[in-house]
C-alpha positions as a printed NumPy array, in Angstrom:
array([[ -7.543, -12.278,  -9.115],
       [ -3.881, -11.434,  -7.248],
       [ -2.229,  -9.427,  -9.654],
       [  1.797,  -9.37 ,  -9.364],
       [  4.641,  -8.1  , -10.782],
       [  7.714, -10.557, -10.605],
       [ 11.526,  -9.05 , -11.971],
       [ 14.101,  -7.579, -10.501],
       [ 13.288,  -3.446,  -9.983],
       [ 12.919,  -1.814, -13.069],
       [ 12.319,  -4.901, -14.841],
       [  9.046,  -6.073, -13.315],
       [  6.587,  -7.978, -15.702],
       [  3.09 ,  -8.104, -15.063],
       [  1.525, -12.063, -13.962],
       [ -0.988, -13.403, -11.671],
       [ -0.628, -15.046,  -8.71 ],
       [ -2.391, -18.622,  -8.681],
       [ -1.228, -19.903,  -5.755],
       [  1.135, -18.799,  -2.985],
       [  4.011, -20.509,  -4.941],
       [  2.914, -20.227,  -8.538],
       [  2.361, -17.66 , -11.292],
       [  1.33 , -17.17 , -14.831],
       [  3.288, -14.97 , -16.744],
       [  0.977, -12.405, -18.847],
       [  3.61 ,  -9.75 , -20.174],
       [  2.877, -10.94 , -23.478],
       [ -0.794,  -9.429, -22.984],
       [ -0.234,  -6.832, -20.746],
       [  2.691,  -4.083, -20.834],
       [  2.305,  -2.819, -16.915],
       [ -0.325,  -2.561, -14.163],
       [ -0.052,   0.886, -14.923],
       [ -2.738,   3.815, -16.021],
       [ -3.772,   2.183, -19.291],
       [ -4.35 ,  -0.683, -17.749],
       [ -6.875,   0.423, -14.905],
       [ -8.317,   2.874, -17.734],
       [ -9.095,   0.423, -20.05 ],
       [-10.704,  -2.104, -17.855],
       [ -7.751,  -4.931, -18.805],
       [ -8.61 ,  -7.189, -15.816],
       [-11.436,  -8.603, -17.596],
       [ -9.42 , -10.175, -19.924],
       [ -7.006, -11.569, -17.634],
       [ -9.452, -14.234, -16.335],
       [-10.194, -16.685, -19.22 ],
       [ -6.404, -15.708, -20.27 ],
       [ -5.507, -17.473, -17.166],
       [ -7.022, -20.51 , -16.742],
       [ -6.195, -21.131, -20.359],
       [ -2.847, -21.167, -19.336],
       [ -3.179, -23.032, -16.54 ],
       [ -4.784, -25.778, -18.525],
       [ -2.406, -25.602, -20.545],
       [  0.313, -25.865, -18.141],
       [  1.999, -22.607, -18.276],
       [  2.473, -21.867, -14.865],
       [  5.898, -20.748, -12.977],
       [  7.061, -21.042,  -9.793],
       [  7.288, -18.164,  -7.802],
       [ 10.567, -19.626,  -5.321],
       [ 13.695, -17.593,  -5.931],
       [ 11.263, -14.599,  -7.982],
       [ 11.747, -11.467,  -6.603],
       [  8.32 ,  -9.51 ,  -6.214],
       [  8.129,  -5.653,  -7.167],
       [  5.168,  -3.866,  -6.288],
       [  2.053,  -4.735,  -7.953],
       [  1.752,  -1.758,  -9.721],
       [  3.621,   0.414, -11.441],
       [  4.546,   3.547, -10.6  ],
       [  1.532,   5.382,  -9.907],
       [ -0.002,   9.249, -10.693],
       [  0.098,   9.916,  -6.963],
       [ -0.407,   8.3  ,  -3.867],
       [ -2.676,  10.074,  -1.243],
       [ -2.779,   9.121,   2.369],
       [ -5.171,   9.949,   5.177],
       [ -3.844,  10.379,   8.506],
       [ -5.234,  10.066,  12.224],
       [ -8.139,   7.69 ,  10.62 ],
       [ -8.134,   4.97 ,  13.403],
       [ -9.223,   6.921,  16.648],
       [ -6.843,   4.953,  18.748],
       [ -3.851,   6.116,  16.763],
       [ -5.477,   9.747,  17.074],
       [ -5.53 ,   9.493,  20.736],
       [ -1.887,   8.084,  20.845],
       [ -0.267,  10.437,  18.653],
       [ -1.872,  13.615,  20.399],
       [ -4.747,  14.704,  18.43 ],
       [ -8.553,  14.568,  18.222],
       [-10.238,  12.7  ,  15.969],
       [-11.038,  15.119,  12.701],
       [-14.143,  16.358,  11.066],
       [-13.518,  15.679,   7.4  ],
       [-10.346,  13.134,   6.486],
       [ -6.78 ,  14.01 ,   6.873],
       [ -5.256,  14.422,   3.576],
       [ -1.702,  14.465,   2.883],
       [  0.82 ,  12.975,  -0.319],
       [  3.909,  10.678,  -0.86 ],
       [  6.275,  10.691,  -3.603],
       [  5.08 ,   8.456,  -5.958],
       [  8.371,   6.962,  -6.676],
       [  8.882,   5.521,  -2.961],
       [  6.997,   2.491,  -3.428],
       [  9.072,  -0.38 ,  -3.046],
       [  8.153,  -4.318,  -3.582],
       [  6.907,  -6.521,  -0.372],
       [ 10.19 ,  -7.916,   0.533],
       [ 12.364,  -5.194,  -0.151],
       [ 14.713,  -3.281,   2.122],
       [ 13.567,  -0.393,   3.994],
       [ 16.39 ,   2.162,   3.423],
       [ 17.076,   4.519,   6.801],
       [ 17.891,   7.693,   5.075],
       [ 20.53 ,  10.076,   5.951],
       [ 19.798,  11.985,   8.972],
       [ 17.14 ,   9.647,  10.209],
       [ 16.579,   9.643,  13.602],
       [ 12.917,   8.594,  14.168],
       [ 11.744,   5.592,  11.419],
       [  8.404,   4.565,  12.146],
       [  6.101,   2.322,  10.363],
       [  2.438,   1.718,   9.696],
       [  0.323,  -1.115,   8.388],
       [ -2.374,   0.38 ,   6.02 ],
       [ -5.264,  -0.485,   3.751],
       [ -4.346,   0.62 ,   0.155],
       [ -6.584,   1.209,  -2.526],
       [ -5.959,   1.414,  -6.24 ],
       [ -8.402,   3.557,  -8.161],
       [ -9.648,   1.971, -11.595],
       [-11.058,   5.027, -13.542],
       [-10.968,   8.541, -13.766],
       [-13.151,  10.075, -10.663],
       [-14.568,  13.483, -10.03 ],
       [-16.922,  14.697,  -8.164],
       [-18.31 ,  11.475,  -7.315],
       [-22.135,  11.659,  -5.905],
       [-22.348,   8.469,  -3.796],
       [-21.144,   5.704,  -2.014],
       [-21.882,   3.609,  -5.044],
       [-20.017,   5.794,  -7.424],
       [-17.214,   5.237,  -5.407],
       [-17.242,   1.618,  -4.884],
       [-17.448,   1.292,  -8.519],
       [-14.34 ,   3.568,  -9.195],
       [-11.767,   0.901,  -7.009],
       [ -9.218,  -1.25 ,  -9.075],
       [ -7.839,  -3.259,  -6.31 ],
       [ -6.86 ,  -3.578,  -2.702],
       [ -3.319,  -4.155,  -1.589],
       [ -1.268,  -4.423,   1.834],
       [  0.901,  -1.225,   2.185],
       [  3.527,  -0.341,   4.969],
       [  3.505,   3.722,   5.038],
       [  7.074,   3.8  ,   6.345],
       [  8.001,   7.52 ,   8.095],
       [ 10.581,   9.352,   9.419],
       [  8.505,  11.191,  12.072],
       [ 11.704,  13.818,  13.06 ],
       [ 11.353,  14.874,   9.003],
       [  7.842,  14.7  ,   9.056],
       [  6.96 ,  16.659,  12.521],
       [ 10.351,  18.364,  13.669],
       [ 11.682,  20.025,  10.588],
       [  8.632,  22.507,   9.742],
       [  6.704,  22.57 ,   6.391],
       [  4.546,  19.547,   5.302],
       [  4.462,  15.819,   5.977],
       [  5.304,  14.761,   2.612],
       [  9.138,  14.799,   2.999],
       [  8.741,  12.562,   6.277],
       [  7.156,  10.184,   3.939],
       [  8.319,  10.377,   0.799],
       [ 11.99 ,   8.899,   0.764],
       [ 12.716,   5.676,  -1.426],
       [ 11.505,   2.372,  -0.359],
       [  9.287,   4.244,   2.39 ],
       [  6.049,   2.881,   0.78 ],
       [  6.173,  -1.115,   0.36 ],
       [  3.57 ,  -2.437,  -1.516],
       [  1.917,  -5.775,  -1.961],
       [  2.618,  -8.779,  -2.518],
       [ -0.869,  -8.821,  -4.472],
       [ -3.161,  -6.546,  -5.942],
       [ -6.604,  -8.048,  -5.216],
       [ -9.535,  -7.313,  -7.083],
       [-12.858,  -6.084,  -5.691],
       [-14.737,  -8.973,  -6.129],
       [-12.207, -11.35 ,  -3.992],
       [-12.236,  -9.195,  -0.854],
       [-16.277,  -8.459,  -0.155],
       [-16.452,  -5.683,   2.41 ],
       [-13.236,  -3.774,   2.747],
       [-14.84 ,  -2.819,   6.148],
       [-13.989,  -5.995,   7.126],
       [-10.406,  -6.973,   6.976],
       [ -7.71 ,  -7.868,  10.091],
       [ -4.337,  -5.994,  10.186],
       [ -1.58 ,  -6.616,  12.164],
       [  2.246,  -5.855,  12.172],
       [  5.484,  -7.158,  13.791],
       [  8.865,  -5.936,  14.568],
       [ 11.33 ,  -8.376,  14.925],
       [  8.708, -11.038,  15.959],
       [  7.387,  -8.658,  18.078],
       [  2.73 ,  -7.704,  17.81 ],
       [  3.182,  -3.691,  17.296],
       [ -0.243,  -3.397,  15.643],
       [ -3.084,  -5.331,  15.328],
       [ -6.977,  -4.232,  14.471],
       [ -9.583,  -4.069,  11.573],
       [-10.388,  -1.711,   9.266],
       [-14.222,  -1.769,  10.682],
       [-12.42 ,   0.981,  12.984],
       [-11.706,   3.04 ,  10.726],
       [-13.067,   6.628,  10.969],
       [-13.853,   7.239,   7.467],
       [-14.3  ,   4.168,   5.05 ],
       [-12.678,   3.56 ,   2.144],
       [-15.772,   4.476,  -0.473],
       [-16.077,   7.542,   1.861],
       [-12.849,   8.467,   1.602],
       [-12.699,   8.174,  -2.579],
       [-15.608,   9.941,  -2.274],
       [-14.562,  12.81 ,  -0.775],
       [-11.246,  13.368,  -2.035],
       [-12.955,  13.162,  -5.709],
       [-14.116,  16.419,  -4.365],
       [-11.012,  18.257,  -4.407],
       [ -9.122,  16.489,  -7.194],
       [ -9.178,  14.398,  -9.947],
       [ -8.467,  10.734,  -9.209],
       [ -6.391,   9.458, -11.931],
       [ -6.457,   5.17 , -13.338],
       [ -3.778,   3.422, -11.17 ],
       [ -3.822,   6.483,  -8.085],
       [ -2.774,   4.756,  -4.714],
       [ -4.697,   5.851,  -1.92 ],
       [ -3.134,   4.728,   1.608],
       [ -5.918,   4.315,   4.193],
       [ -5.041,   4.945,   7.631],
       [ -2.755,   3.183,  10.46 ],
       [ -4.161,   1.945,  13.67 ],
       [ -2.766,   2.449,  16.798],
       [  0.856,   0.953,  17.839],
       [  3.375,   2.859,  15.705],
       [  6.518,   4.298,  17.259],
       [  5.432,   7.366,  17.394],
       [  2.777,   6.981,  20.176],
       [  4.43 ,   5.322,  22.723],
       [  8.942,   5.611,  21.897],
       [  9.038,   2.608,  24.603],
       [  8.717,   0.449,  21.752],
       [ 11.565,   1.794,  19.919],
       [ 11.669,   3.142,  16.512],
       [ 13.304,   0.975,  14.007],
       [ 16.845,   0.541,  14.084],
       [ 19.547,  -1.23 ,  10.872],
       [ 18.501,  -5.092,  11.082],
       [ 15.407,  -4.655,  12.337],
       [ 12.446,  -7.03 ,  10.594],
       [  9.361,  -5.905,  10.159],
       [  6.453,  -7.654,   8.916],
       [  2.517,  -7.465,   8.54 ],
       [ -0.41 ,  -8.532,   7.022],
       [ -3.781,  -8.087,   5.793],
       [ -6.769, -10.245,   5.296],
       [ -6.92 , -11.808,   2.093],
       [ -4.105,  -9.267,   0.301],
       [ -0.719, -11.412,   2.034],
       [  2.202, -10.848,   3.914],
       [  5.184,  -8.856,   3.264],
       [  8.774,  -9.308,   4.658],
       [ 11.059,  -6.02 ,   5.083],
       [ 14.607,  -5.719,   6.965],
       [ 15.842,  -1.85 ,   7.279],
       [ 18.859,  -1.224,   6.04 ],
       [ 21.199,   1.827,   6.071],
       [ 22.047,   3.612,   3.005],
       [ 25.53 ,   3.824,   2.214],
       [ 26.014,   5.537,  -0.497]])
């Protein structure tokens, strides 16, 4: 299933997707794609919920609907960096050992057509088209590869937007060169394991302004994604509904500034196998 949230921000009901241009709306059955939903396995319900509305006609069309991001606001969202070697290599440093771990502020996510805001001071806005992973029960210490697999709640497309002069010229920790609002767009669909097969096995790609900045697969990632929740169950508790952002390949802004970081009007968009296409324009804030 695509899960979505449709409403303006703040306001977002829970529906599925059943088509590129339609919806069914289950707020009625569902309060959020949030914690208690991931905890208490509600996706199984959805299914026969859905077709019976579709038989039954209640379907909406999705033209003129905003999309928020497919899940609500989450416990935390964890990144890993340098986990494509090509981005390693054009960013400056070697390929790690164990995964790069680092955190966003859960409150940046944003929906898949929403504005990028370029925050005060920024000087350096980047972006990067990433794998994300929603976690569908509580994980710790998790033994095996199969553990792990069984502990995902979805897949979405996710753009972590940064500010790389916050993130690498001010001192302290990444986190506040990732962290401002709208700097983590999300969606349009959460997809469900069983629609997507082998995660190891998807296409990105990203534009700016029309414009191929990134294109690869996630087979080139240096640490899978059932690696990766394996490990990190290691060193903390991974909550129902945590976001886990994946890695970026190689043709951000950062490695090579003859592309340009991203300036007011600029569009960018990207794309994953299977999970859609979002739509952002950066904007300045103003207030």
């Amino acid at each position: 299933m695509k899960l979505v949230r449709v409403g303006e921000p703040g306001a977002e009901k829970p529906a599925v997707a059943v088509s590129e241009e339609h919806y069914v709306d289950v707020s009625d059955r569902i309060t959020d794609y949030d914690s208690a939903f991931f905890a208490s396995d509600g996706h199984r319900e959805l299914g026969a919920l859905v077709r019976q509305r579709i038989d039954s006609g209640a379907v909406e069309p999705l033209a003129g609907r905003r999309l928020g991001p497919p899940i609500a606001r989450p416990h935390q969202i964890l990144c890993i960096g340098m986990n494509y070697a090509e981005h390693a290599l054009e960013s400056g440093a070697a390929v790690a050992a164990e995964p790069v771990i680092f955190n966003k502020a859960p409150n940046c996510i944003s929906g898949p057509h929403d504005d990028i805001i370029r925050p005060r001071g920024s000087e350096k806005l980047d972006y990067e088209v990433e794998l994300g992973v929603v976690i569908g029960t509580r994980a710790r210490y998790l033994s095996d590869d199969e553990a792990a697999a069984a502990a995902i709640g979805g897949y979405l497309a996710v753009n972590d937007v940064s500010e790389r002069a916050f993130q690498l010229e001010r001192c302290g920790q990444w986190v506040k060169g990732k962290s401002c609002e709208s700097f983590n767009p999300c969606g349009p669909y959460l997809v469900t394991p069983d629609e997507i097969g082998d995660p190891q096995d998807l296409q990105l790609w990203l534009t700016v302004n029309g414009e191929k900045r990134q294109a690869s697969s996630t087979r080139h990632m240096v640490f899978g994604v059932v690696e990766i929740i394996r490990y990190l169950s290691h060193f903390m508790v991974l909550e129902p509904g945590d976001l886990i952002n994946t890695g970026t390949p190689s043709g951000v802004a950062l490695g090579c500034e003859e592309r340009g970081y991203l300036r007011d009007g600029d569009v960018v968009e990207l794309g994953i196998t299977g999970l859609g296409t979002q739509r952002n324009q950066v904007v300045e804030r103003k207030e």
